[in-house]
Short mmCIF file of N, CA and C in Angstrom, two decimals:
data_model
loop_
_atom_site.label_atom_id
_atom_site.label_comp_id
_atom_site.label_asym_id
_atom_site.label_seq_id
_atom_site.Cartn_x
_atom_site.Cartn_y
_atom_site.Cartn_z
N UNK A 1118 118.26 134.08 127.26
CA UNK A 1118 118.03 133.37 128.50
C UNK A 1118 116.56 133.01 128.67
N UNK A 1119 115.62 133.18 127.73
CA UNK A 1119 114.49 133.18 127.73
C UNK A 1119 114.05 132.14 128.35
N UNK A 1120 114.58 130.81 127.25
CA UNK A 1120 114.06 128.96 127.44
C UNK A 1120 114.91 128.91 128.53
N UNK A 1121 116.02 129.33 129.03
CA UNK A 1121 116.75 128.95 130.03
C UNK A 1121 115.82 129.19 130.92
N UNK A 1122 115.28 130.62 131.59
CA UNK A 1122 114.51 130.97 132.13
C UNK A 1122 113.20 130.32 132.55
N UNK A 1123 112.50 129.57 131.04
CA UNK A 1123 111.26 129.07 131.22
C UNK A 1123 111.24 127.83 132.15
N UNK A 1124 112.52 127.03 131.49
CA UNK A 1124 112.77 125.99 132.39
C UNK A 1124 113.12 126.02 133.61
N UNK A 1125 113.38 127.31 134.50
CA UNK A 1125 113.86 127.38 135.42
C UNK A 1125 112.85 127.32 136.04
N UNK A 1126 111.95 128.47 135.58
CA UNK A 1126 110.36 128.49 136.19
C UNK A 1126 109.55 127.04 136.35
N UNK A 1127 109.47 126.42 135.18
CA UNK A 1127 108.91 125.33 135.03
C UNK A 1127 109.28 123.99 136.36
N UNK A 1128 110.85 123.96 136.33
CA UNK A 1128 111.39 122.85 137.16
C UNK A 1128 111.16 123.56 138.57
N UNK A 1129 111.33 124.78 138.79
CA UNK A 1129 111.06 125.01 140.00
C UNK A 1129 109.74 124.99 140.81
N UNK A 1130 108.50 125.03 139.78
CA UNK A 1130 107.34 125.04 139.99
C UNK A 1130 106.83 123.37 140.19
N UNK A 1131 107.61 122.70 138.98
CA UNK A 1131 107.23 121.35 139.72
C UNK A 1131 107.70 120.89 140.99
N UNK A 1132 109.16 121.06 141.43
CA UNK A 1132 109.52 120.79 142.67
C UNK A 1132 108.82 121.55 143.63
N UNK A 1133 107.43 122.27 143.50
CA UNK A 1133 107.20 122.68 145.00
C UNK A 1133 107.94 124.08 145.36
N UNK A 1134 108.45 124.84 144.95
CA UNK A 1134 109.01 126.06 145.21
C UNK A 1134 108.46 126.89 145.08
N UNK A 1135 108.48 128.23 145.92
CA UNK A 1135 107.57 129.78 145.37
C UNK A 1135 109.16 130.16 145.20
N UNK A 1136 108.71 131.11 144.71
CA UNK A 1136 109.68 132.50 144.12
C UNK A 1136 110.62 132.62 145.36
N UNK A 1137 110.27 133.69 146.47
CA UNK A 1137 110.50 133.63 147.37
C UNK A 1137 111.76 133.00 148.18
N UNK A 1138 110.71 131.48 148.50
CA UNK A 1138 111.70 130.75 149.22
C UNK A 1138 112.49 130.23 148.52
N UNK A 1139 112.37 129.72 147.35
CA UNK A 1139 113.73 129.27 145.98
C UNK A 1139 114.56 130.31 146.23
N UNK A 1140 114.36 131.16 145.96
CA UNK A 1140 115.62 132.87 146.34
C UNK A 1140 116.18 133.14 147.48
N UNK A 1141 115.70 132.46 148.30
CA UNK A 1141 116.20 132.31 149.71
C UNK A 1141 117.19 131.28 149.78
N UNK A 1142 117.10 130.24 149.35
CA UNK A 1142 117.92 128.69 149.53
C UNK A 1142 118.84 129.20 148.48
N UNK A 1143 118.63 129.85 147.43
CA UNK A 1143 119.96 129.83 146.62
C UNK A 1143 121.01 131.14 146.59
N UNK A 1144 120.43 132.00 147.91
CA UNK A 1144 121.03 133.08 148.01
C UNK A 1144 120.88 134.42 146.90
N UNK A 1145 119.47 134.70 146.41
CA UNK A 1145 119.81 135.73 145.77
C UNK A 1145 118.64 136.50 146.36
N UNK A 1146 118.04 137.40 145.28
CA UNK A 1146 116.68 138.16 145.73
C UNK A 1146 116.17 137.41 144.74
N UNK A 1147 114.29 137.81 145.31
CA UNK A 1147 113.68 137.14 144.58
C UNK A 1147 113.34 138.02 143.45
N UNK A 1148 113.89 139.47 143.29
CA UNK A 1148 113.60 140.22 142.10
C UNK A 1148 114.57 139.32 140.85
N UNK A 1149 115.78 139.27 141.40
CA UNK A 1149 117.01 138.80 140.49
C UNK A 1149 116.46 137.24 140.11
N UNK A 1150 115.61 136.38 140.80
CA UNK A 1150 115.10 135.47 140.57
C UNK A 1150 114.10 135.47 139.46
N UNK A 1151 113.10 135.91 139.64
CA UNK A 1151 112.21 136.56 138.72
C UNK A 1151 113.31 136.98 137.52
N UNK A 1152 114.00 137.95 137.64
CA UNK A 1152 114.25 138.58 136.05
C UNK A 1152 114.97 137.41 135.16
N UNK A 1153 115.27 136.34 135.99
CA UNK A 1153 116.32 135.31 135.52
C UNK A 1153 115.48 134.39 134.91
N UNK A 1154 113.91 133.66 135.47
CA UNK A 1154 112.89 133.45 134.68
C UNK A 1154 112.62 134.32 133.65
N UNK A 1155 112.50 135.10 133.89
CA UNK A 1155 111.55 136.22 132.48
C UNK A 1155 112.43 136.79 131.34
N UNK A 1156 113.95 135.96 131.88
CA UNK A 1156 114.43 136.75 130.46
C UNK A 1156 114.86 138.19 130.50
N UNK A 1157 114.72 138.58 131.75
CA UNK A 1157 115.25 140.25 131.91
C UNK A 1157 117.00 140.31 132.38
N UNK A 1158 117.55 138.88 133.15
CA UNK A 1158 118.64 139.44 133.29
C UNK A 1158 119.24 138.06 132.34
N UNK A 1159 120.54 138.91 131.89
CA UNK A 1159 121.47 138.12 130.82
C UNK A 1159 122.49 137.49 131.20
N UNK A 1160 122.71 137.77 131.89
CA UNK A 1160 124.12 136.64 132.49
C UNK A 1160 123.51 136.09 134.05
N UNK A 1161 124.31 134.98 134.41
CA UNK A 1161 124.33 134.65 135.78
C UNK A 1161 125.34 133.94 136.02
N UNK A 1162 125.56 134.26 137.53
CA UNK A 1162 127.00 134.10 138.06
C UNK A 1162 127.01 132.60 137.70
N UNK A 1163 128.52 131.96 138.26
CA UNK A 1163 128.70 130.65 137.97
C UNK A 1163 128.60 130.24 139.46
N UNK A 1164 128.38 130.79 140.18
CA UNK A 1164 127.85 130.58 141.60
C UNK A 1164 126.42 130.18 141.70
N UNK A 1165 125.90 130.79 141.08
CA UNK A 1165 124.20 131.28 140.96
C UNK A 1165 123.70 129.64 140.15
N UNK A 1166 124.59 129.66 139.05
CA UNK A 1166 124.27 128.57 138.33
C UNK A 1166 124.58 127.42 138.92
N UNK A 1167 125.35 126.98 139.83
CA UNK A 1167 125.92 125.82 140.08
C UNK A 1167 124.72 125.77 141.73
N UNK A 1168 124.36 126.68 142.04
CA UNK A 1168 123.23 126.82 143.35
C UNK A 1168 122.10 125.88 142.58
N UNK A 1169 121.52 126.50 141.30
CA UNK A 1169 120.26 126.23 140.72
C UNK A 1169 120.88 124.63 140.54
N UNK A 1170 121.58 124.23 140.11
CA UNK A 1170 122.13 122.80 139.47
C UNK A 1170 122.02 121.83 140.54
N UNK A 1171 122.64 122.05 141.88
CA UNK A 1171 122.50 121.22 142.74
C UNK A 1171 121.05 121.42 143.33
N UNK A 1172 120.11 122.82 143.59
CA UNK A 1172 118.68 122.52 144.04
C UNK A 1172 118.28 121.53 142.68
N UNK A 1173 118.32 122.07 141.82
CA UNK A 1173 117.23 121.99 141.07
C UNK A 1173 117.60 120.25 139.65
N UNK A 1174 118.32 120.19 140.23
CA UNK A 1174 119.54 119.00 138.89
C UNK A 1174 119.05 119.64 137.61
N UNK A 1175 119.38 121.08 137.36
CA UNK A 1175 119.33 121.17 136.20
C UNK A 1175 120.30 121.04 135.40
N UNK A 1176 120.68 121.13 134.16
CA UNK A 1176 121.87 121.02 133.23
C UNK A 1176 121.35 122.01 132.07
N UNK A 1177 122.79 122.52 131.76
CA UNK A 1177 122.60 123.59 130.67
C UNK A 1177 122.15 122.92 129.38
N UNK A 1178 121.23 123.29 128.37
CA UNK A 1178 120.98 122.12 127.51
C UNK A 1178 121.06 122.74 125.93
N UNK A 1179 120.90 122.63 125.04
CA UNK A 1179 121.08 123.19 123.52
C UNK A 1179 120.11 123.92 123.72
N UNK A 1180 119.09 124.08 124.59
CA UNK A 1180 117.89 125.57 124.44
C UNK A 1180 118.36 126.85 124.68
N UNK A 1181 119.47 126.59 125.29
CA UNK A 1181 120.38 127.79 126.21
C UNK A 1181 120.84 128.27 124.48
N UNK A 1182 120.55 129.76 124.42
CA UNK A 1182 121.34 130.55 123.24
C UNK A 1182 122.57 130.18 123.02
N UNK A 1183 123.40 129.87 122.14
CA UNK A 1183 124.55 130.26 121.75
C UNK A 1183 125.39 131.48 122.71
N UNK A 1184 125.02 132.72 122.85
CA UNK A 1184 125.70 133.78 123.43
C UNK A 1184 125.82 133.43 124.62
N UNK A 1185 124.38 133.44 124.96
CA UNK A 1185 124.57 132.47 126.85
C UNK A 1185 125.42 131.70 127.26
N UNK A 1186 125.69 130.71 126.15
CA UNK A 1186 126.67 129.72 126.49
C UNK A 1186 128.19 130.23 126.64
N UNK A 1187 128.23 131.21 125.77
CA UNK A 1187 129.44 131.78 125.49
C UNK A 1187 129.87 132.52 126.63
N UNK A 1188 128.75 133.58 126.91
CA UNK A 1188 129.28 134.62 128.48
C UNK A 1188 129.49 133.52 129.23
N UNK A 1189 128.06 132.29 129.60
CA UNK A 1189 128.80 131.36 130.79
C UNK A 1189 130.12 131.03 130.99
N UNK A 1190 130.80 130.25 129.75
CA UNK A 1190 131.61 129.46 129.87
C UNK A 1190 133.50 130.66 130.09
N UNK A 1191 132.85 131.90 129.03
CA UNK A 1191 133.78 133.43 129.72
C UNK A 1191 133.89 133.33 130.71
N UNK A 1192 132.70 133.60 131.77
CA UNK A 1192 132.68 133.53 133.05
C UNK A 1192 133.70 132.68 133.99
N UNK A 1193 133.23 131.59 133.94
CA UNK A 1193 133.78 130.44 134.30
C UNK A 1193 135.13 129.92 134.13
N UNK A 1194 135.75 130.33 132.40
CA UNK A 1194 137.25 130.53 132.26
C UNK A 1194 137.90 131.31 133.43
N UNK A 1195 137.26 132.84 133.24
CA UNK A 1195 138.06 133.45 134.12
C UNK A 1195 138.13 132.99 136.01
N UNK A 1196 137.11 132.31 136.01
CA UNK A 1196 137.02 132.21 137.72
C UNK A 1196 137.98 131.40 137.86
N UNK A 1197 137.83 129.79 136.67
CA UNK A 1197 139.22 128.83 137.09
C UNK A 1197 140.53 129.55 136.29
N UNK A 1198 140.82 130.55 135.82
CA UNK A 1198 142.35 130.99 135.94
C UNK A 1198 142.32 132.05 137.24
N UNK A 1199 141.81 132.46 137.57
CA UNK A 1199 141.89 133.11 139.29
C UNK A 1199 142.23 132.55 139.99
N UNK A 1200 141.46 131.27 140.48
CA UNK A 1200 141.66 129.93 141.00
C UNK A 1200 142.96 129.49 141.13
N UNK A 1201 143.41 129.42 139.35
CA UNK A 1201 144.60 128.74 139.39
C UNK A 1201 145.59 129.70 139.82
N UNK A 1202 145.36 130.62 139.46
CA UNK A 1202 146.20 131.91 139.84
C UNK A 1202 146.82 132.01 141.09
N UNK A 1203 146.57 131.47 141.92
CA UNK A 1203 146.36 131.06 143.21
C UNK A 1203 147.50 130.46 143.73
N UNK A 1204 147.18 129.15 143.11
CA UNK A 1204 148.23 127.92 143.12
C UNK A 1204 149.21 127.85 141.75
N UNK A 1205 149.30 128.65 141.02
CA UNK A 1205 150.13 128.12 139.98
C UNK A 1205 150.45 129.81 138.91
N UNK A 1206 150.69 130.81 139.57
CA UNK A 1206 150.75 132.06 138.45
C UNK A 1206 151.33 131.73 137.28
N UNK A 1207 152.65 131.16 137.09
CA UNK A 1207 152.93 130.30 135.64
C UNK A 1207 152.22 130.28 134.94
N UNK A 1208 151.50 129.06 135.36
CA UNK A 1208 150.18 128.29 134.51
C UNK A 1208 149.20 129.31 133.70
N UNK A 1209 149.05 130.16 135.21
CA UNK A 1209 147.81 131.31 134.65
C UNK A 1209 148.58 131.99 133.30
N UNK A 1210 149.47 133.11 133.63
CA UNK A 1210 150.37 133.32 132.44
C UNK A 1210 150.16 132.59 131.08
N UNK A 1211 150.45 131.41 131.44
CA UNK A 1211 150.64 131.11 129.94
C UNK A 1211 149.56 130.76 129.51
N UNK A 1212 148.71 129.95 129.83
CA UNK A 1212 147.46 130.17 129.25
C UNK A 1212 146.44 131.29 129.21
N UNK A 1213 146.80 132.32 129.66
CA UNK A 1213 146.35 133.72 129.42
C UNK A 1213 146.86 134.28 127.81
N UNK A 1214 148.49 134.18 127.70
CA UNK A 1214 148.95 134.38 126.54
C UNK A 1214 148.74 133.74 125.75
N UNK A 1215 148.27 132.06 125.72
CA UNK A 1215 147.59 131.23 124.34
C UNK A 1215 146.52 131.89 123.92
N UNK A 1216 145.81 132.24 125.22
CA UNK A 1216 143.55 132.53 124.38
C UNK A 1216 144.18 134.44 123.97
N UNK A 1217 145.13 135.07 124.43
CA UNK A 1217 145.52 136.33 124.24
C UNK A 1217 145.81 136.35 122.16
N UNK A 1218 146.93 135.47 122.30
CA UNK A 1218 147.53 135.47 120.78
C UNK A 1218 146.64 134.65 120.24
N UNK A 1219 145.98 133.79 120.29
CA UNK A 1219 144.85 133.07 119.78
C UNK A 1219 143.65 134.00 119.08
N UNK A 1220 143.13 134.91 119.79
CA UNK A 1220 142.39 135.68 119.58
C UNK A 1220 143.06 136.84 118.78
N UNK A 1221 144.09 136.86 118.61
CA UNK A 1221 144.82 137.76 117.82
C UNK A 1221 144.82 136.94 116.22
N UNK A 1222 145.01 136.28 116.58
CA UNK A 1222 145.59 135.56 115.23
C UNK A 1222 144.17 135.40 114.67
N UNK A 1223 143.04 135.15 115.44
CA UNK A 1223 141.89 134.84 114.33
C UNK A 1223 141.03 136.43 113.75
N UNK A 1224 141.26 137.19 114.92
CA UNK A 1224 141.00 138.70 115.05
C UNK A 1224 141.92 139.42 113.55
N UNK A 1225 142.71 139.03 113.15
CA UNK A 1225 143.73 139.64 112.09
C UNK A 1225 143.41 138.92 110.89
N UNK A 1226 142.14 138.12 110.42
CA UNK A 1226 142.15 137.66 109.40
C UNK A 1226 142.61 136.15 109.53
N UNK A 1227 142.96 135.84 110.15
CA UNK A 1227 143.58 134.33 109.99
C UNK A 1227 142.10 133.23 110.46
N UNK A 1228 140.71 133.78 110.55
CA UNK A 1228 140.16 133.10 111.19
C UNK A 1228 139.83 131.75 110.11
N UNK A 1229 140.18 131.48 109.06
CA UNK A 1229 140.07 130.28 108.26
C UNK A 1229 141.11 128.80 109.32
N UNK A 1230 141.67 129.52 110.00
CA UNK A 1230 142.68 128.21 110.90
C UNK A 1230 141.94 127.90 111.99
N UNK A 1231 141.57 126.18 111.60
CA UNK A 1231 140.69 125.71 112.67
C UNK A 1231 141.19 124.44 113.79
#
């Protein structure tokens, strides 16, 4: 989350923001703000992220790690099958059991099937 981080610092510093009041408008603390610049905390909510996106028009970009991208988009799976969960348990179900046996099947050796 490092470059994610830097850029956060960076865009927020050009728009005119302290620490502080940026952490205020996007609802967090400004410690959790800080560690999210500096690379100390590793994940962030998809709440958190979509706050920074609309202050800040940022977009996730190829600087963002590989892993980062990966917990994000984890994240974010699970919130829209909750979501859907909601309106459609079916739905949730079965696409729970595709990424379930999916991950089985590449987990057992089969990961050459692309």
């Amino acid at each position: 989350m490092s470059n994610f981080g830097q850029q956060l610092r960076q865009i927020r510093q050009q728009k005119g923001f302290g620490l502080n009041e940026f952490a205020k408008e996007i609802g967090v603390s400004p410690a959790y703000l800080s560690n999210l610049e500096t690379g100390k905390t590793q994940t962030i909510q998809l709440e958190v992220l979509s706050k920074l996106n609309q202050e800040l028009h940022m977009i996730i970009n190829e600087d963002v790690a590989q892993n980062d991208h990966t917990v994000w988009r984890a994240e974010r799976i699970g919130e829209l099958l909750l979501d859907l969960h909601r309106t459609n348990p079916i739905a949730t179900d079965y696409l729970m059991t595709m990424v379930e046996q999916g991950v089985e099947l590449f987990t057992a050796g089969a990961s050459d099937i692309h």
